Amino acid sequence: MADDASRDGTRYGNPDIHELLESIYGDPGPAFADALDTLERTGMPKIQVSPTDGRILKLLMHLASAKKVVEFGTLSGYSALWLLAGMGPEGRLWTLELEQAHAAAAGGVFQRAGVADQVTQLTGDGREFLDSLAEQGPFDAVFVDADKEGYETYARWALDNLRPGGLVLADNAYLFGLLADDDQEHAAARASVIETHRLLAEHCIAACIPTPDGLAVGVRT
Ligand SMILES: C[S@@+](CC[C@H](N)C(=O)[O-])C[C@H]1O[C@@H](n2cnc3c(N)ncnc32)[C@H](O)[C@@H]1O
């Protein structure tokens, strides 16, 4: 059942509902708190996925039986921990991060969480690693959460380097609510994210899950 407001995407989530659901679905554990504390402590921007987004990432990794996953945009490692949680102890994650300080902080989070041996961190512009990383493929899933101007490039790479049935995931798929606007400031990012949606529509069984800022999900056919 739905009504016009929920179909239009304007209702009904709110902070109280999110808080209630977090209390029901439970605390993911100290490593996740450490990743959030690390953001706070080091003054990194608090632009990590929400706990609900994280649970969806974990769920999707589990459903896809993912064991080899690439992430664009590490920050402090919060979403990486959710991806790893969905993969289990046999999972392997390659996570790419432009900022040396972010990568160093995330390295500490992975060490303290006891998952460092499952993670390969690649530090620099994500585009620099695409050719060498392809040699490790095919992958079970690719999570795109770095610079929005790069989304089209990362999505194209994902489509070329996923196994059939593998997942392409792109966060901020509503581009902070600007996807259907026409301001010039975000024109390059908007074109890149819109092209990402087009690629998923063309090459995948795909949908954009209406998380607060949209999570585009495609199953590579
Ligand atoms: C939204 S944050 C990632 C959040 C993280 N996935 C999480 O939810 O915990 C985006 C990250 O991408 C990084 N980034 C920006 N441009 C990049 C690029 N060209 N290549 C790789 N990483 C980039 C930023 O430094 C930032 O740490």
PDB file of C-alpha atoms in Angstrom, residues 3-192:
ATOM      1  CA  ASP A   3      -0.290   6.960  -1.078  1.00  0.00           C
ATOM      2  CA  ASP A   4       0.641   9.927  -3.241  1.00  0.00           C
ATOM      3  CA  ALA A   5       3.089  11.340  -0.684  1.00  0.00           C
ATOM      4  CA  SER A   6       4.971   8.094  -0.166  1.00  0.00           C
ATOM      5  CA  ARG A   7       4.942   7.306  -3.910  1.00  0.00           C
ATOM      6  CA  ASP A   8       6.312  10.798  -4.612  1.00  0.00           C
ATOM      7  CA  GLY A   9       9.104  10.195  -2.109  1.00  0.00           C
ATOM      8  CA  THR A  10       8.178  13.084   0.181  1.00  0.00           C
ATOM      9  CA  ARG A  11       7.167  10.995   3.248  1.00  0.00           C
ATOM     10  CA  TYR A  12       7.363   9.268   5.772  1.00  0.00           C
ATOM     11  CA  GLY A  13      10.853   8.755   7.149  1.00  0.00           C
ATOM     12  CA  ASN A  14      11.912  11.024  10.020  1.00  0.00           C
ATOM     13  CA  PRO A  15      14.639  11.063  12.713  1.00  0.00           C
ATOM     14  CA  ASP A  16      12.375   9.481  15.356  1.00  0.00           C
ATOM     15  CA  ILE A  17      11.612   6.539  13.070  1.00  0.00           C
ATOM     16  CA  HIS A  18      15.304   6.122  12.260  1.00  0.00           C
ATOM     17  CA  GLU A  19      16.168   6.171  15.977  1.00  0.00           C
ATOM     18  CA  LEU A  20      13.445   3.641  16.800  1.00  0.00           C
ATOM     19  CA  LEU A  21      14.567   1.285  14.054  1.00  0.00           C
ATOM     20  CA  GLU A  22      18.210   1.569  15.089  1.00  0.00           C
ATOM     21  CA  SER A  23      17.197   0.547  18.628  1.00  0.00           C
ATOM     22  CA  ILE A  24      15.411  -2.498  17.177  1.00  0.00           C
ATOM     23  CA  TYR A  25      17.973  -3.593  14.598  1.00  0.00           C
ATOM     24  CA  GLY A  26      20.714  -3.248  17.161  1.00  0.00           C
ATOM     25  CA  ASP A  27      24.176  -1.894  17.754  1.00  0.00           C
ATOM     26  CA  PRO A  28      26.555  -3.158  15.058  1.00  0.00           C
ATOM     27  CA  GLY A  29      29.421  -3.235  17.526  1.00  0.00           C
ATOM     28  CA  PRO A  30      32.451  -1.292  18.763  1.00  0.00           C
ATOM     29  CA  ALA A  31      34.330  -1.248  15.450  1.00  0.00           C
ATOM     30  CA  PHE A  32      31.538   0.815  13.890  1.00  0.00           C
ATOM     31  CA  ALA A  33      31.573   3.225  16.840  1.00  0.00           C
ATOM     32  CA  ASP A  34      35.354   3.474  16.428  1.00  0.00           C
ATOM     33  CA  ALA A  35      34.965   4.418  12.734  1.00  0.00           C
ATOM     34  CA  LEU A  36      32.508   7.178  13.718  1.00  0.00           C
ATOM     35  CA  ASP A  37      34.678   8.354  16.660  1.00  0.00           C
ATOM     36  CA  THR A  38      37.643   8.468  14.281  1.00  0.00           C
ATOM     37  CA  LEU A  39      35.752  10.852  12.005  1.00  0.00           C
ATOM     38  CA  GLU A  40      35.019  13.075  14.987  1.00  0.00           C
ATOM     39  CA  ARG A  41      38.531  12.897  16.440  1.00  0.00           C
ATOM     40  CA  THR A  42      40.402  13.589  13.223  1.00  0.00           C
ATOM     41  CA  GLY A  43      38.090  16.327  11.954  1.00  0.00           C
ATOM     42  CA  MET A  44      37.180  14.434   8.783  1.00  0.00           C
ATOM     43  CA  PRO A  45      33.885  15.473   7.179  1.00  0.00           C
ATOM     44  CA  LYS A  46      30.938  13.473   8.533  1.00  0.00           C
ATOM     45  CA  ILE A  47      29.777  12.286   5.118  1.00  0.00           C
ATOM     46  CA  GLN A  48      29.651   8.552   5.813  1.00  0.00           C
ATOM     47  CA  VAL A  49      26.623   6.426   4.959  1.00  0.00           C
ATOM     48  CA  SER A  50      23.813   6.221   7.512  1.00  0.00           C
ATOM     49  CA  PRO A  51      23.377   3.127   9.694  1.00  0.00           C
ATOM     50  CA  THR A  52      20.362   2.199   7.550  1.00  0.00           C
ATOM     51  CA  ASP A  53      22.420   2.517   4.359  1.00  0.00           C
ATOM     52  CA  GLY A  54      25.091   0.400   6.023  1.00  0.00           C
ATOM     53  CA  ARG A  55      22.607  -2.325   6.879  1.00  0.00           C
ATOM     54  CA  ILE A  56      21.415  -2.335   3.271  1.00  0.00           C
ATOM     55  CA  LEU A  57      25.029  -2.718   2.083  1.00  0.00           C
ATOM     56  CA  LYS A  58      25.524  -5.637   4.466  1.00  0.00           C
ATOM     57  CA  LEU A  59      22.274  -7.239   3.343  1.00  0.00           C
ATOM     58  CA  LEU A  60      23.153  -6.888  -0.344  1.00  0.00           C
ATOM     59  CA  MET A  61      26.641  -8.353   0.184  1.00  0.00           C
ATOM     60  CA  HIS A  62      25.045 -11.307   1.941  1.00  0.00           C
ATOM     61  CA  LEU A  63      22.399 -11.799  -0.767  1.00  0.00           C
ATOM     62  CA  ALA A  64      25.052 -11.703  -3.500  1.00  0.00           C
ATOM     63  CA  SER A  65      27.368 -14.045  -1.549  1.00  0.00           C
ATOM     64  CA  ALA A  66      29.984 -11.374  -2.205  1.00  0.00           C
ATOM     65  CA  LYS A  67      33.595 -12.226  -1.379  1.00  0.00           C
ATOM     66  CA  LYS A  68      35.481  -9.758  -3.601  1.00  0.00           C
ATOM     67  CA  VAL A  69      34.343  -6.160  -3.404  1.00  0.00           C
ATOM     68  CA  VAL A  70      35.684  -2.770  -4.512  1.00  0.00           C
ATOM     69  CA  GLU A  71      34.778   0.487  -2.761  1.00  0.00           C
ATOM     70  CA  PHE A  72      35.415   3.980  -4.176  1.00  0.00           C
ATOM     71  CA  GLY A  73      35.648   6.405  -1.208  1.00  0.00           C
ATOM     72  CA  THR A  74      36.945   4.984   2.092  1.00  0.00           C
ATOM     73  CA  LEU A  75      36.721   8.010   4.437  1.00  0.00           C
ATOM     74  CA  SER A  76      37.185   6.454   7.914  1.00  0.00           C
ATOM     75  CA  GLY A  77      36.140   2.944   6.874  1.00  0.00           C
ATOM     76  CA  TYR A  78      32.570   3.005   8.211  1.00  0.00           C
ATOM     77  CA  SER A  79      30.852   1.700   5.056  1.00  0.00           C
ATOM     78  CA  ALA A  80      33.801  -0.652   4.498  1.00  0.00           C
ATOM     79  CA  LEU A  81      32.998  -2.316   7.844  1.00  0.00           C
ATOM     80  CA  TRP A  82      29.385  -2.839   6.735  1.00  0.00           C
ATOM     81  CA  LEU A  83      30.537  -4.327   3.420  1.00  0.00           C
ATOM     82  CA  LEU A  84      32.923  -6.645   5.257  1.00  0.00           C
ATOM     83  CA  ALA A  85      30.203  -7.642   7.725  1.00  0.00           C
ATOM     84  CA  GLY A  86      28.061  -8.790   4.797  1.00  0.00           C
ATOM     85  CA  MET A  87      30.956 -10.734   3.252  1.00  0.00           C
ATOM     86  CA  GLY A  88      32.093 -12.548   6.376  1.00  0.00           C
ATOM     87  CA  PRO A  89      35.636 -13.634   7.221  1.00  0.00           C
ATOM     88  CA  GLU A  90      36.403 -14.876   3.691  1.00  0.00           C
ATOM     89  CA  GLY A  91      35.596 -11.483   2.196  1.00  0.00           C
ATOM     90  CA  ARG A  92      38.204  -9.282   0.604  1.00  0.00           C
ATOM     91  CA  LEU A  93      37.790  -5.538   0.076  1.00  0.00           C
ATOM     92  CA  TRP A  94      39.775  -3.139  -2.108  1.00  0.00           C
ATOM     93  CA  THR A  95      38.967   0.387  -0.958  1.00  0.00           C
ATOM     94  CA  LEU A  96      40.174   3.508  -2.772  1.00  0.00           C
ATOM     95  CA  GLU A  97      40.671   6.914  -1.169  1.00  0.00           C
ATOM     96  CA  LEU A  98      42.096  10.186  -2.495  1.00  0.00           C
ATOM     97  CA  GLU A  99      43.085  11.765   0.830  1.00  0.00           C
ATOM     98  CA  GLN A 100      46.156  10.391   2.585  1.00  0.00           C
ATOM     99  CA  ALA A 101      44.818  11.482   6.002  1.00  0.00           C
ATOM    100  CA  HIS A 102      41.519   9.674   5.476  1.00  0.00           C
ATOM    101  CA  ALA A 103      43.272   6.512   4.323  1.00  0.00           C
ATOM    102  CA  ALA A 104      45.643   6.579   7.310  1.00  0.00           C
ATOM    103  CA  ALA A 105      42.765   6.990   9.760  1.00  0.00           C
ATOM    104  CA  ALA A 106      40.816   4.188   8.092  1.00  0.00           C
ATOM    105  CA  GLY A 107      43.900   1.965   8.312  1.00  0.00           C
ATOM    106  CA  GLY A 108      43.799   2.366  12.097  1.00  0.00           C
ATOM    107  CA  VAL A 109      40.087   1.529  12.151  1.00  0.00           C
ATOM    108  CA  PHE A 110      40.708  -1.656  10.138  1.00  0.00           C
ATOM    109  CA  GLN A 111      43.596  -2.679  12.418  1.00  0.00           C
ATOM    110  CA  ARG A 112      41.594  -2.164  15.603  1.00  0.00           C
ATOM    111  CA  ALA A 113      38.604  -4.009  14.092  1.00  0.00           C
ATOM    112  CA  GLY A 114      40.809  -6.994  13.283  1.00  0.00           C
ATOM    113  CA  VAL A 115      39.973  -6.892   9.571  1.00  0.00           C
ATOM    114  CA  ALA A 116      43.169  -5.331   8.162  1.00  0.00           C
ATOM    115  CA  ASP A 117      44.195  -8.614   6.534  1.00  0.00           C
ATOM    116  CA  GLN A 118      40.931  -8.560   4.513  1.00  0.00           C
ATOM    117  CA  VAL A 119      41.435  -5.023   3.219  1.00  0.00           C
ATOM    118  CA  THR A 120      43.666  -3.576   0.505  1.00  0.00           C
ATOM    119  CA  GLN A 121      43.802   0.210   0.699  1.00  0.00           C
ATOM    120  CA  LEU A 122      44.699   2.125  -2.460  1.00  0.00           C
ATOM    121  CA  THR A 123      45.472   5.793  -1.852  1.00  0.00           C
ATOM    122  CA  GLY A 124      45.194   8.392  -4.616  1.00  0.00           C
ATOM    123  CA  ASP A 125      42.674   9.366  -7.268  1.00  0.00           C
ATOM    124  CA  GLY A 126      40.465   6.326  -7.859  1.00  0.00           C
ATOM    125  CA  ARG A 127      40.961   6.673 -11.626  1.00  0.00           C
ATOM    126  CA  GLU A 128      44.688   5.884 -11.236  1.00  0.00           C
ATOM    127  CA  PHE A 129      44.035   2.366 -10.015  1.00  0.00           C
ATOM    128  CA  LEU A 130      41.425   1.172 -12.462  1.00  0.00           C
ATOM    129  CA  ASP A 131      43.771  -0.704 -14.820  1.00  0.00           C
ATOM    130  CA  SER A 132      45.817  -2.453 -12.124  1.00  0.00           C
ATOM    131  CA  LEU A 133      42.747  -3.273 -10.051  1.00  0.00           C
ATOM    132  CA  ALA A 134      41.059  -4.898 -13.044  1.00  0.00           C
ATOM    133  CA  GLU A 135      43.733  -7.616 -12.878  1.00  0.00           C
ATOM    134  CA  GLN A 136      42.276  -8.735  -9.504  1.00  0.00           C
ATOM    135  CA  GLY A 137      38.771  -9.144 -10.957  1.00  0.00           C
ATOM    136  CA  PRO A 138      36.155 -10.172 -11.684  1.00  0.00           C
ATOM    137  CA  PHE A 139      34.477  -8.751  -8.586  1.00  0.00           C
ATOM    138  CA  ASP A 140      31.203  -9.589  -6.870  1.00  0.00           C
ATOM    139  CA  ALA A 141      30.257  -5.996  -6.079  1.00  0.00           C
ATOM    140  CA  VAL A 142      31.456  -2.417  -6.564  1.00  0.00           C
ATOM    141  CA  PHE A 143      30.314   0.344  -4.190  1.00  0.00           C
ATOM    142  CA  VAL A 144      30.711   3.857  -5.618  1.00  0.00           C
ATOM    143  CA  ASP A 145      30.823   6.611  -2.974  1.00  0.00           C
ATOM    144  CA  ALA A 146      33.675   8.960  -3.983  1.00  0.00           C
ATOM    145  CA  ASP A 147      33.703  12.143  -6.124  1.00  0.00           C
ATOM    146  CA  LYS A 148      30.382  12.488  -7.930  1.00  0.00           C
ATOM    147  CA  GLU A 149      32.111  13.668 -11.143  1.00  0.00           C
ATOM    148  CA  GLY A 150      33.811  10.267 -11.244  1.00  0.00           C
ATOM    149  CA  TYR A 151      30.651   8.166 -10.909  1.00  0.00           C
ATOM    150  CA  GLU A 152      30.245   7.504 -14.635  1.00  0.00           C
ATOM    151  CA  THR A 153      33.879   6.353 -14.940  1.00  0.00           C
ATOM    152  CA  TYR A 154      33.612   4.135 -11.853  1.00  0.00           C
ATOM    153  CA  ALA A 155      30.276   2.676 -12.992  1.00  0.00           C
ATOM    154  CA  ARG A 156      31.625   1.880 -16.476  1.00  0.00           C
ATOM    155  CA  TRP A 157      34.636   0.212 -14.880  1.00  0.00           C
ATOM    156  CA  ALA A 158      32.347  -1.742 -12.562  1.00  0.00           C
ATOM    157  CA  LEU A 159      30.269  -3.038 -15.469  1.00  0.00           C
ATOM    158  CA  ASP A 160      33.459  -4.243 -17.183  1.00  0.00           C
ATOM    159  CA  ASN A 161      34.859  -5.908 -14.075  1.00  0.00           C
ATOM    160  CA  LEU A 162      31.899  -7.544 -12.337  1.00  0.00           C
ATOM    161  CA  ARG A 163      30.989 -11.186 -12.671  1.00  0.00           C
ATOM    162  CA  PRO A 164      27.544 -11.798 -14.198  1.00  0.00           C
ATOM    163  CA  GLY A 165      25.104 -11.302 -11.332  1.00  0.00           C
ATOM    164  CA  GLY A 166      27.520  -8.939  -9.558  1.00  0.00           C
ATOM    165  CA  LEU A 167      26.269  -5.699  -8.021  1.00  0.00           C
ATOM    166  CA  VAL A 168      26.941  -2.064  -8.873  1.00  0.00           C
ATOM    167  CA  LEU A 169      25.957   0.217  -6.001  1.00  0.00           C
ATOM    168  CA  ALA A 170      26.083   4.011  -6.142  1.00  0.00           C
ATOM    169  CA  ASP A 171      25.334   6.165  -3.099  1.00  0.00           C
ATOM    170  CA  ASN A 172      24.034   9.756  -3.291  1.00  0.00           C
ATOM    171  CA  ALA A 173      22.125   8.717  -6.367  1.00  0.00           C
ATOM    172  CA  TYR A 174      19.792  11.721  -5.818  1.00  0.00           C
ATOM    173  CA  LEU A 175      22.909  13.961  -5.784  1.00  0.00           C
ATOM    174  CA  PHE A 176      21.964  15.563  -2.455  1.00  0.00           C
ATOM    175  CA  GLY A 177      18.524  16.316  -3.853  1.00  0.00           C
ATOM    176  CA  LEU A 178      19.966  18.152  -6.883  1.00  0.00           C
ATOM    177  CA  LEU A 179      19.660  15.416  -9.498  1.00  0.00           C
ATOM    178  CA  ALA A 180      16.675  16.969 -11.293  1.00  0.00           C
ATOM    179  CA  ASP A 181      17.784  20.618 -10.814  1.00  0.00           C
ATOM    180  CA  ASP A 182      19.552  22.620 -13.498  1.00  0.00           C
ATOM    181  CA  ASP A 183      22.079  24.773 -11.597  1.00  0.00           C
ATOM    182  CA  GLN A 184      25.424  25.166 -13.332  1.00  0.00           C
ATOM    183  CA  GLU A 185      27.522  24.589 -10.209  1.00  0.00           C
ATOM    184  CA  HIS A 186      26.650  20.900 -10.104  1.00  0.00           C
ATOM    185  CA  ALA A 187      26.328  20.333 -13.854  1.00  0.00           C
ATOM    186  CA  ALA A 188      29.336  18.003 -14.172  1.00  0.00           C
ATOM    187  CA  ALA A 189      28.386  15.938 -11.125  1.00  0.00           C
ATOM    188  CA  ARG A 190      24.754  15.791 -12.271  1.00  0.00           C
ATOM    189  CA  ALA A 191      25.698  14.608 -15.769  1.00  0.00           C
ATOM    190  CA  SER A 192      27.944  11.941 -14.276  1.00  0.00           C
TER     191      SER A 192
END
